Structure formats: C-alpha cells, structure tokens
mmCIF file of C-alpha atoms in Angstrom:
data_model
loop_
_atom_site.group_PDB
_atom_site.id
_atom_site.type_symbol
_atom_site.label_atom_id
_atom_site.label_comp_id
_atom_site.label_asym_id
_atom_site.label_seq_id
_atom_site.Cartn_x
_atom_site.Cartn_y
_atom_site.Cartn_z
ATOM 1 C CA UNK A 1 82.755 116.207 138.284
ATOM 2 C CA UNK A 2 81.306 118.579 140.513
ATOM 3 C CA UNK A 3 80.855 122.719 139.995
ATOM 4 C CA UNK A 4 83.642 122.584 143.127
ATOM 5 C CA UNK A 5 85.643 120.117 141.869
ATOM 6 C CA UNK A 6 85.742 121.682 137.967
ATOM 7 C CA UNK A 7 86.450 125.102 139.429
ATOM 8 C CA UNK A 8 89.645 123.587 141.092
ATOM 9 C CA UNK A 9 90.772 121.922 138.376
ATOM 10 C CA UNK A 10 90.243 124.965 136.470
ATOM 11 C CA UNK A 11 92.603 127.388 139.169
ATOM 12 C CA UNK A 12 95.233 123.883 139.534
ATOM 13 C CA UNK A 13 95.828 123.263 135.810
ATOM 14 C CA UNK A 14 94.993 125.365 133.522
ATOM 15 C CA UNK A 15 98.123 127.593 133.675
ATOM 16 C CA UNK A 16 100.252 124.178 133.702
ATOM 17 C CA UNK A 17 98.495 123.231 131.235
ATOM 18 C CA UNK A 18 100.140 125.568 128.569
ATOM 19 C CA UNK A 19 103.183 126.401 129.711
ATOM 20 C CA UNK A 20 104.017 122.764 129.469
ATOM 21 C CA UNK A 21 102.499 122.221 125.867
ATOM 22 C CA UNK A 22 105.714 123.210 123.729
ATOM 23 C CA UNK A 23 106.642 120.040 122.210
ATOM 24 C CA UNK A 24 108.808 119.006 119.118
ATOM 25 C CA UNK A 25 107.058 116.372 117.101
ATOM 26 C CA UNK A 26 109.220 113.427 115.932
ATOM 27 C CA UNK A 27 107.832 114.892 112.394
ATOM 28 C CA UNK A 28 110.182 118.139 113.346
ATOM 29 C CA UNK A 29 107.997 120.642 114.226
ATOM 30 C CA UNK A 30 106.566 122.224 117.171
ATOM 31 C CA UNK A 31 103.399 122.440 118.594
ATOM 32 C CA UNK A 32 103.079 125.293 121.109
ATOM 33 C CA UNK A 33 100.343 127.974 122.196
ATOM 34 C CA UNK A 34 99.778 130.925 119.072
ATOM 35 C CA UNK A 35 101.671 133.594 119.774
ATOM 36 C CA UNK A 36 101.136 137.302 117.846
ATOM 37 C CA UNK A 37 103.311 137.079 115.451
ATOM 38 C CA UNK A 38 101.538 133.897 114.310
ATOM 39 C CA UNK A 39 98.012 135.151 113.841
ATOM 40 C CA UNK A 40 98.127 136.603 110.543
ATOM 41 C CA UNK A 41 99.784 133.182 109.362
ATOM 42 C CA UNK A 42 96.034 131.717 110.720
ATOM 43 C CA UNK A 43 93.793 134.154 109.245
ATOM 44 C CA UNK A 44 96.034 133.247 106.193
ATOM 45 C CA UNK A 45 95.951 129.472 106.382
ATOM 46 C CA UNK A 46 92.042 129.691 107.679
ATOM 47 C CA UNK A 47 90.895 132.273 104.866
ATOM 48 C CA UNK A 48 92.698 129.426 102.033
ATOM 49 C CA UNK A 49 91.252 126.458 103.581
ATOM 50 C CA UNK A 50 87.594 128.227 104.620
ATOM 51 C CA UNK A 51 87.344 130.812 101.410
ATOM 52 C CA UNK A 52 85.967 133.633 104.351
ATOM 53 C CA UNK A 53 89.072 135.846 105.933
ATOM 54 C CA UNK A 54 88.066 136.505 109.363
ATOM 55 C CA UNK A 55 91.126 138.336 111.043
ATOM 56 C CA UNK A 56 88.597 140.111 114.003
ATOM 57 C CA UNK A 57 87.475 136.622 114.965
ATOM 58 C CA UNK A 58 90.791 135.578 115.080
ATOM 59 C CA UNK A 59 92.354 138.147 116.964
ATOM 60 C CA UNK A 60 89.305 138.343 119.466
ATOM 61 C CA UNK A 61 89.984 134.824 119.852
ATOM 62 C CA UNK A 62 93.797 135.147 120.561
ATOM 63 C CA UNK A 63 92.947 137.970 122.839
ATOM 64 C CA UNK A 64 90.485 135.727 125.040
ATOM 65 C CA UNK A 65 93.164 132.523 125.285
ATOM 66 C CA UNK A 66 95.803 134.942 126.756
ATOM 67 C CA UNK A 67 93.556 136.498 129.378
ATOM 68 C CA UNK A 68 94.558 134.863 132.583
ATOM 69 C CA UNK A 69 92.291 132.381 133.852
ATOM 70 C CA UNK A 70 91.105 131.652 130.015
ATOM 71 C CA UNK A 71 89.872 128.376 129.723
ATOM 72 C CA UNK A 72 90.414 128.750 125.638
ATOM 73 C CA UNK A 73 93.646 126.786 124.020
ATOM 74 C CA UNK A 74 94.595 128.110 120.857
ATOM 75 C CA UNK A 75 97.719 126.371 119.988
ATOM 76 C CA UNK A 76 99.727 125.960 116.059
ATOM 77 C CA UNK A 77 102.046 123.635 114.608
ATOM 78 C CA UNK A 78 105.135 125.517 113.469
ATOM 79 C CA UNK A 79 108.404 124.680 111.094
ATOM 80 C CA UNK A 80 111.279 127.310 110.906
ATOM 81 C CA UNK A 81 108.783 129.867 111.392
ATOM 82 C CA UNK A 82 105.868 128.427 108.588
ATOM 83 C CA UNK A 83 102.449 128.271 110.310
ATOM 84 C CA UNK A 84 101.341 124.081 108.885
ATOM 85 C CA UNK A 85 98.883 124.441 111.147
ATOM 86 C CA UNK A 86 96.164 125.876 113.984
ATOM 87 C CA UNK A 87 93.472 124.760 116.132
ATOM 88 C CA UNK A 88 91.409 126.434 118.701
ATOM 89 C CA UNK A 89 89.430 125.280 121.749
ATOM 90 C CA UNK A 90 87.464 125.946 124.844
ATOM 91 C CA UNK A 91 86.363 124.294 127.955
ATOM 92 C CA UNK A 92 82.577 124.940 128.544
ATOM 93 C CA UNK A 93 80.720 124.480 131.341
ATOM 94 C CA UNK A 94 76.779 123.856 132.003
ATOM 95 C CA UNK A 95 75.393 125.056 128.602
ATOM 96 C CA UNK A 96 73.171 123.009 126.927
ATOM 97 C CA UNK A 97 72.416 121.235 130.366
ATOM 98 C CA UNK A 98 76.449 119.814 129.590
ATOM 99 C CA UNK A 99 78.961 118.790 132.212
ATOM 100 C CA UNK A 100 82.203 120.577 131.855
ATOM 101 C CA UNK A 101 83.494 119.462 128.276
ATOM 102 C CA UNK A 102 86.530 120.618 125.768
ATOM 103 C CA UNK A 103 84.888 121.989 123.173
ATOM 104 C CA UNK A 104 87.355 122.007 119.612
ATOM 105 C CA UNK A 105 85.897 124.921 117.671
ATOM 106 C CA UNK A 106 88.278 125.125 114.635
ATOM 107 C CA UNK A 107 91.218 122.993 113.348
ATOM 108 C CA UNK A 108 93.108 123.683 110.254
ATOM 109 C CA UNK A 109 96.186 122.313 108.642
ATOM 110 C CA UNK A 110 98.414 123.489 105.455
ATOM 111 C CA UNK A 111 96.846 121.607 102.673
ATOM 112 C CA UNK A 112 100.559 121.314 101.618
ATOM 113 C CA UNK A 113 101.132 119.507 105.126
ATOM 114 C CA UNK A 114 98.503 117.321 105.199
ATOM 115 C CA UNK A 115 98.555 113.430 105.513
ATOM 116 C CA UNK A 116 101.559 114.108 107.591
ATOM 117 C CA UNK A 117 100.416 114.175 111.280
ATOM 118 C CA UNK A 118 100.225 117.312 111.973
ATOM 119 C CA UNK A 119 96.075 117.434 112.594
ATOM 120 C CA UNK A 120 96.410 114.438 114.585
ATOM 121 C CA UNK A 121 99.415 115.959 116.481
ATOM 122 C CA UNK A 122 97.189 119.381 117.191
ATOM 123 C CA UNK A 123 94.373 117.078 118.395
ATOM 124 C CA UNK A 124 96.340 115.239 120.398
ATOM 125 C CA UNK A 125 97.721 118.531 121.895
ATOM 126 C CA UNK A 126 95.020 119.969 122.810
ATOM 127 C CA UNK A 127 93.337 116.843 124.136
ATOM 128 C CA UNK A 128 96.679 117.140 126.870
ATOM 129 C CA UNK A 129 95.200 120.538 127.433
ATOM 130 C CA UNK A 130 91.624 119.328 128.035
ATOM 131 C CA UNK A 131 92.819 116.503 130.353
ATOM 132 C CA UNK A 132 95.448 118.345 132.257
ATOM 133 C CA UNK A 133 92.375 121.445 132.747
ATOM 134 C CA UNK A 134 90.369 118.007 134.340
ATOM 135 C CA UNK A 135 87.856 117.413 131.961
ATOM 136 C CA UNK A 136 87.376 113.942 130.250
ATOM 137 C CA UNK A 137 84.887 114.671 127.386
ATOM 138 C CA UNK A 138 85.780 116.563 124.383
ATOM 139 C CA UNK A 139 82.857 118.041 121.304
ATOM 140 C CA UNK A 140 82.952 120.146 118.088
ATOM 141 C CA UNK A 141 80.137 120.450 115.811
ATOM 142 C CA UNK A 142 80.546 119.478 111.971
ATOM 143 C CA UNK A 143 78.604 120.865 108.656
ATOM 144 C CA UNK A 144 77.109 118.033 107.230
ATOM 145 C CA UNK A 145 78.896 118.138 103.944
ATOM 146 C CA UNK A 146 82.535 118.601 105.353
ATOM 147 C CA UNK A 147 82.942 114.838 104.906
ATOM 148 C CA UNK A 148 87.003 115.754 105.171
ATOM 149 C CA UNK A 149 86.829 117.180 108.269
ATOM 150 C CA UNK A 150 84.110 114.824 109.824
ATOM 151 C CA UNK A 151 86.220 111.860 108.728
ATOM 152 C CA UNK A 152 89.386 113.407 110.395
ATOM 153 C CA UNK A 153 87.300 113.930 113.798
ATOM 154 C CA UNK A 154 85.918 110.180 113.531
ATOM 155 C CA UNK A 155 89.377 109.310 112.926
ATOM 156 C CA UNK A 156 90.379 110.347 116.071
ATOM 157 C CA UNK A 157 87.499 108.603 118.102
ATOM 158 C CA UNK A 158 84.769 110.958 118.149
ATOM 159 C CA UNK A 159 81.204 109.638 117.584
ATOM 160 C CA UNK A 160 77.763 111.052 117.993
ATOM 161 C CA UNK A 161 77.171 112.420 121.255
ATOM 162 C CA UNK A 162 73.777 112.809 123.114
ATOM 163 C CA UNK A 163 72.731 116.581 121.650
ATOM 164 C CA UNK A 164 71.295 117.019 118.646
ATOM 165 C CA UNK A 165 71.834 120.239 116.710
ATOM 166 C CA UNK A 166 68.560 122.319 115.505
ATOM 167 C CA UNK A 167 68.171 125.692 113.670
ATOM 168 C CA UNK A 168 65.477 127.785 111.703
ATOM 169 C CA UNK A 169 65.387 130.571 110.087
ATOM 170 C CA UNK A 170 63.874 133.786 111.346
ATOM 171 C CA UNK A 171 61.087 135.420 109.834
ATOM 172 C CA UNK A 172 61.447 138.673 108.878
ATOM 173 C CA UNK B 1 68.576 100.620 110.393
ATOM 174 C CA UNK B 2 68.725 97.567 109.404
ATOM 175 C CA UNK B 3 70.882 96.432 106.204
ATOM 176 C CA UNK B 4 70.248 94.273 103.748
ATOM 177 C CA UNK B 5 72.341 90.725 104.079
ATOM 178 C CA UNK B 6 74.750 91.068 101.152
ATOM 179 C CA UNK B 7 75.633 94.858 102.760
ATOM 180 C CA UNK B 8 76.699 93.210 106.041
ATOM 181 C CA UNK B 9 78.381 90.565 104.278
ATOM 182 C CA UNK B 10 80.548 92.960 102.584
ATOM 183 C CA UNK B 11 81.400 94.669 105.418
ATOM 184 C CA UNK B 12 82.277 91.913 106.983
ATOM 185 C CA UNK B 13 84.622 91.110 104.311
ATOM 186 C CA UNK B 14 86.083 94.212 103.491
ATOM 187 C CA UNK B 15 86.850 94.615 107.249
ATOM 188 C CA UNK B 16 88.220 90.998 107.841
ATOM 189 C CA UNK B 17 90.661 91.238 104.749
ATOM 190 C CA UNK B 18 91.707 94.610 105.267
ATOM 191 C CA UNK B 19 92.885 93.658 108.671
ATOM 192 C CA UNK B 20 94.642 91.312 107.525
ATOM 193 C CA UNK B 21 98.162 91.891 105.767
ATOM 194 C CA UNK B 22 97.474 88.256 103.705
ATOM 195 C CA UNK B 23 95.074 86.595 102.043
ATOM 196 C CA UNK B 24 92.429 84.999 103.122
ATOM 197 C CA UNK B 25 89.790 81.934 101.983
ATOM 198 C CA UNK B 26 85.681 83.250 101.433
ATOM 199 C CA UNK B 27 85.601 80.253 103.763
ATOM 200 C CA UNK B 28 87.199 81.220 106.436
ATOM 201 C CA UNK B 29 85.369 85.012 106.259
ATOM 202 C CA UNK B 30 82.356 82.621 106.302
ATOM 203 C CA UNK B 31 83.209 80.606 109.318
ATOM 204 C CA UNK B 32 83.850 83.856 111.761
ATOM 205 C CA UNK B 33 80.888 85.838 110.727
ATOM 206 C CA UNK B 34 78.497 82.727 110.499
ATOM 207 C CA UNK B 35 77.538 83.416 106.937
ATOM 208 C CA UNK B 36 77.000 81.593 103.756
ATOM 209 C CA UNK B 37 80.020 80.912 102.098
ATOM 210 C CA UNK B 38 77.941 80.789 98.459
ATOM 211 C CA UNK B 39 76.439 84.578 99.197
ATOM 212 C CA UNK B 40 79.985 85.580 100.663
ATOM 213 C CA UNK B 41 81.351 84.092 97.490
ATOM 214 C CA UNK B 42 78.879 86.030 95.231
ATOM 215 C CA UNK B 43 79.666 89.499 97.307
ATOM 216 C CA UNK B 44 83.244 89.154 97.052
ATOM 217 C CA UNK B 45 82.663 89.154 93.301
ATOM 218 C CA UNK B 46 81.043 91.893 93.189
ATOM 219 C CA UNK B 47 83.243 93.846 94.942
ATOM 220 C CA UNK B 48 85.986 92.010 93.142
ATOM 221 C CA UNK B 49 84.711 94.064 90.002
ATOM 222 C CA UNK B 50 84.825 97.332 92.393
ATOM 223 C CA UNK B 51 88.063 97.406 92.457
ATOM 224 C CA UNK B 52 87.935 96.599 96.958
ATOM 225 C CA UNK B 53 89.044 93.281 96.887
ATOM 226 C CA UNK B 54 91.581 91.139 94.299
ATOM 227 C CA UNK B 55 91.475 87.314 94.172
ATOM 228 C CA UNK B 56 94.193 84.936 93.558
ATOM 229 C CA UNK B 57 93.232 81.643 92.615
ATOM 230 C CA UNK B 58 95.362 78.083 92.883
ATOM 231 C CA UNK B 59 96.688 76.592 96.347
ATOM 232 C CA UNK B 60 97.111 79.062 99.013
ATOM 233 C CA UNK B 61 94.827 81.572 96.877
ATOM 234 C CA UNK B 62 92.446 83.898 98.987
ATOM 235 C CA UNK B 63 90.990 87.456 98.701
ATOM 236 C CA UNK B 64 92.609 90.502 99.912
ATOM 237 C CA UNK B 65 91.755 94.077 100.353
ATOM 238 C CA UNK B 66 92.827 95.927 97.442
ATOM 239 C CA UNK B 67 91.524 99.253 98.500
ATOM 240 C CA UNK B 68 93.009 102.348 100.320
ATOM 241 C CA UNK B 69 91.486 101.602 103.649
ATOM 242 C CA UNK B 70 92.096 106.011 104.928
ATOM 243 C CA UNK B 71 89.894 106.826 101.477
ATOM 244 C CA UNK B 72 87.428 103.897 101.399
ATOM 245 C CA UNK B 73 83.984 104.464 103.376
ATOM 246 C CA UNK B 74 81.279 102.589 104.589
ATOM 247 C CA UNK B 75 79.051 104.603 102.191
ATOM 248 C CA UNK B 76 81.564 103.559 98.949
ATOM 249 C CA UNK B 77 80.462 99.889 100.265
ATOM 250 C CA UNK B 78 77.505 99.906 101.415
ATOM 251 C CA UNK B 79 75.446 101.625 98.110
ATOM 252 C CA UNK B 80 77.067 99.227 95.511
ATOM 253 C CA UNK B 81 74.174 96.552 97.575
ATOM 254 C CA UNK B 82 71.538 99.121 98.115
ATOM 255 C CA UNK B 83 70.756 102.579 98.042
ATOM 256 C CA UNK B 84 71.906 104.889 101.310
ATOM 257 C CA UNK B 85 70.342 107.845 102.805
ATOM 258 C CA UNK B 86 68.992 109.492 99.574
ATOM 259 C CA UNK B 87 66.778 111.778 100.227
ATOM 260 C CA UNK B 88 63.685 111.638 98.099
ATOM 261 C CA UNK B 89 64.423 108.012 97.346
ATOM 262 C CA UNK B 90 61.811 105.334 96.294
ATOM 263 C CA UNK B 91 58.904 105.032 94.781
ATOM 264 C CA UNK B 92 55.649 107.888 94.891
ATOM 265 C CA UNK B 93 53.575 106.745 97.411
ATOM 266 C CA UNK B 94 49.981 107.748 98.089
ATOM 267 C CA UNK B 95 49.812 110.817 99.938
ATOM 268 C CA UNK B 96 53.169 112.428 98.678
ATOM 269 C CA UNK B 97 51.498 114.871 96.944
ATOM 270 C CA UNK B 98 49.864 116.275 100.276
ATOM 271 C CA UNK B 99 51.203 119.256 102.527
ATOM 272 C CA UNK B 100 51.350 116.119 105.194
ATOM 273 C CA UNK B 101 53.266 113.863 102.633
ATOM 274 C CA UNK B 102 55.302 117.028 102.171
ATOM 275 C CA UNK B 103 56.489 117.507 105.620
ATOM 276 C CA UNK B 104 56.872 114.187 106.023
ATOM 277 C CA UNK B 105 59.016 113.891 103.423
ATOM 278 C CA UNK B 106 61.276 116.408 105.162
ATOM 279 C CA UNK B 107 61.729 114.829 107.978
ATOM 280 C CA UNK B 108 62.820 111.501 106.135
ATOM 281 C CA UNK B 109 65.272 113.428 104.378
ATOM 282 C CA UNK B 110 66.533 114.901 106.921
ATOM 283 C CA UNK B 111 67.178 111.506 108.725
ATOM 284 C CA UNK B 112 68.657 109.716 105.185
ATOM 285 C CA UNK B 113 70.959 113.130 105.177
ATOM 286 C CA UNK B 114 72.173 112.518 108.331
ATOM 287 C CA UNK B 115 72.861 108.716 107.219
ATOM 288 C CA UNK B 116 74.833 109.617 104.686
ATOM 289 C CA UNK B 117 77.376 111.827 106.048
ATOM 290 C CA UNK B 118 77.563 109.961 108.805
ATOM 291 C CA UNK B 119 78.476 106.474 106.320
ATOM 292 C CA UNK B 120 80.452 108.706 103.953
ATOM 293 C CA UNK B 121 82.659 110.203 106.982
ATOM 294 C CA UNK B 122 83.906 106.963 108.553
ATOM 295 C CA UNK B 123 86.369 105.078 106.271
ATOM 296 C CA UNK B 124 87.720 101.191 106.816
ATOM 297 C CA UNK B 125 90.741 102.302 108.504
ATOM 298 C CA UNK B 126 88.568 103.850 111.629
ATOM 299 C CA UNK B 127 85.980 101.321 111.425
ATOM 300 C CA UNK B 128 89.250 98.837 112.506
ATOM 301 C CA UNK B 129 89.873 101.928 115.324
ATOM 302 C CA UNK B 130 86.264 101.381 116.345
ATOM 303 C CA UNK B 131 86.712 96.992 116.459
ATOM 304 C CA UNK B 132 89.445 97.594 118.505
ATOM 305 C CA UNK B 133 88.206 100.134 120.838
ATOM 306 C CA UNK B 134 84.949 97.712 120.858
ATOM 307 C CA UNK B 135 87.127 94.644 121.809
ATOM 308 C CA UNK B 136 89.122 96.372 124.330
ATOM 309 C CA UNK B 137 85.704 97.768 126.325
ATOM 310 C CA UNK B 138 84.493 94.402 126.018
ATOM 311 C CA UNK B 139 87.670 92.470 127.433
ATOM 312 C CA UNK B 140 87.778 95.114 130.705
ATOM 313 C CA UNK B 141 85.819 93.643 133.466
ATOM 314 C CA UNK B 142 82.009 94.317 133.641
ATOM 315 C CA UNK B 143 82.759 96.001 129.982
#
C-alpha cells in the first residue's frame, strides 16, 4: 500500500469502521467501541488481571480513540452492563521502517469469562476494524513469560514477524 | 534447530492422533511420516506413561490422544526426549570461566529463552491451526 493509498483508506473507512462494529455475539453479549461510562470497569478489569491500576493511561487512551480522525480502536465486550472484557489498538504507520500495520496494544478478558470466546470475539473485532481501515497486517509485542497471553495470540494466527525487539538499560 | 529423532517422532504422533477423533495403529503413524514403526512404537510408550497418549490393545486397538490438546505444548512434548531452551544448560566447557565465555553465554541464553517461550506458547490445538493454514497455502496455486 502506498502513503496515498493508506491515507485514503484512512479518510474512507475509518469512521465506518466503528460505527458499524456493534455486534451481539451468539455467546449474548456485545462487542462495541468503550464508551465513558465503561472505563473505570477497564482500569478495574486491567488493574485485577495486570496487578498495576493505570486509570491516566486509560483515559488518555479513550480520549485519543474518540478524537476524530483517530486511527486507535478501543472496543469492550459487554453483558447487561458487566465489562467481560477490553482491548485496545492502533494503526501505525512507517515506524520502525513498517508499512501501515494494526498494532493490538492491550487485550484483557474477565478471568471469570474466560474460555468462553470472548478474547477471540474482541480479536476478531478489531481485526474488522484493521481491515475495514485497509490494512492487512496486524502486531503486538509479548513479555516473554506471559505464556497465557502469547498462547492466546498464537492461537489466533500470529507468528514471529520480521523485527526483533532490543532494550538496555541506561546508565546513570 | 534441529531435534533429536524420537522428538519429531512424537510430534508426529501426538499431532496425527490428536487429529484424529479414533484410534489409530503405530503403523499407520509410521507409514505417513516415513518413520520406524519399532522407534514410533518405543515413543508412544513413553508418552503412553505421560499421560498424552492411551493404548488399547486386541483387534481394532490403536493409540489415541489422551491429552487436552488447548493446554498441551510443544515444550510439555518436546523436553520429556531432550532438554529445551535452558539457559545455562550442558556441560562446563573450556573457556566458560572467561569474560568472553561469559558474554557468550548470554547470548546463548538469550536465544534458548526465546526457544522456550516460543515452544511453551504454542499448544497441539494451534499447531493443527498452523497444518491447516500450511496445507491450504500449499494447495493455492504457485503456494
């Protein structure tokens, strides 16, 4: 895809995009874009499954995905008003030398809902997003040791891509 | 990375029979993957005592996957044949005691880290996901 043809794509669908995500899941709940009202149910849900409450970075994140034009998705699965759960992305252009790609920066279900869908429906959902935006790779970046969550992303299909994360630690 | 024969032999099996609703004869596991039905035999024994796979003996007996193929990983397979990605592994050699045998030692652990979590994150169930996206690329033309 060209810088042309992504910035099209970007005006054409990303507004279509989520206003056509609402969906009721044959497992009777919805997944729709996060509204308000539902972001202290994610700093909840994030805080049990993480062990680090993070409300700024949640609402900072909520705030981006609703300023028009946003390329960010952050989109919950909802029952009669219970948060089961959240997941958050981002299409990124250019950095790290990349093509336009979805980038998934945080999924998290209900531990109480798990092993019912509902990850693999939030994937799924924002996968529509990423497609319908007009971009056909998707990324997140995994610790190491989260075996859980690595094994639900190579569940879904992901495999090692062509970047290879480094780090150090600063001197002080 | 190259794996030691009775590794890829269990694979093989543990793959084959958990695809598989039935049972099915070390034979004919043998037959598809080319291997030698004695080894095979020996393997499935083994992992007979793991708990992976249960054997029924008599006409019409077989092997099948006895494991929960969402839980089980090619990690949980692989190091009952030989040990995976542990870091610091083996035997002293000459030189480990060295800053160089030191640094190199880092960057081998580093690589048998990142050979672990990538065995211990992909279970049975998306290894089958994987064979089937594999056979699908490979029917498409030119695939």
């Amino acid at each position: 895809m060209s810088v042309k043809q992504y910035h099209i794509a970007r005006i054409c669908y990303s507004a279509a995009a989520i206003f056509n995500l609402a969906k009721v899941m044959p497992h009777h709940y919805t997944i729709r874009r996060a509204n308000l009202p539902d972001l202290d149910q994610v700093v909840s849900l994030d805080a049990r499954v993480t062990g680090t409450p993070k409300p700024e970075y949640w609402r900072q994140r909520f705030e981006s995905s609703r300023q028009p034009g946003s390329q960010q998705y952050f989109l919950v699965a909802e029952q009669d008003g219970r948060l089961l759960g959240f997941t958050l992305g981002e299409i990124r252009a250019w950095e790290f030398g990349s093509q336009p790609c979805g980038w998934i920066f945080a999924i998290g279900v209900d531990p109480e809902a798990r092993l019912e869908r509902v990850g693999s429906d939030l994937f799924d959902a924002m996968c529509r997003c990423f497609r319908e935006a007009g971009v056909t790779k998707i990324r997140t970046m995994i610790a190491r040791d989260a075996q859980l969550v690595m094994s639900f992303f190579r569940s879904q299909g992901l495999m090692a891509g062509p970047f290879v994360q480094l780090e150090m630690d600063l001197e002080s | 990375m190259k794996l030691q024969i009775a590794t890829r032999h269990a694979v093989f099996a543990i793959l084959e029979l958990a695809a598989h609703d039935g049972q099915m004869s070390a034979g004919e596991i043998a037959e598809k993957y080319g291997l030698s039905p004695n080894h095979l035999a020996k393997v499935l024994r083994t992992l007979g005592r793991e708990g992976m796979v249960e054997a029924s003996r008599g006409v019409g007996g077989g092997y099948r996957f006895a494991g929960n193929a969402k839980r089980l990983t090619l990690l949980d397979i692989m190091q009952i044949f030989e040990p995976i990605g542990v870091p610091g592994a083996g035997n002293s050699e000459p030189g480990d005691d060295t800053d160089e045998g030191r640094a190199l030692r880092r960057v081998t652990d580093e690589i048998e880290d990142i050979t672990r979590a990538t065995l211990s994150s992909i279970t049975v169930d998306t290894m089958l996901k994987i064979v089937r996206r594999t056979r699908k690329g490979a029917a498409r033309p030119g695939g």
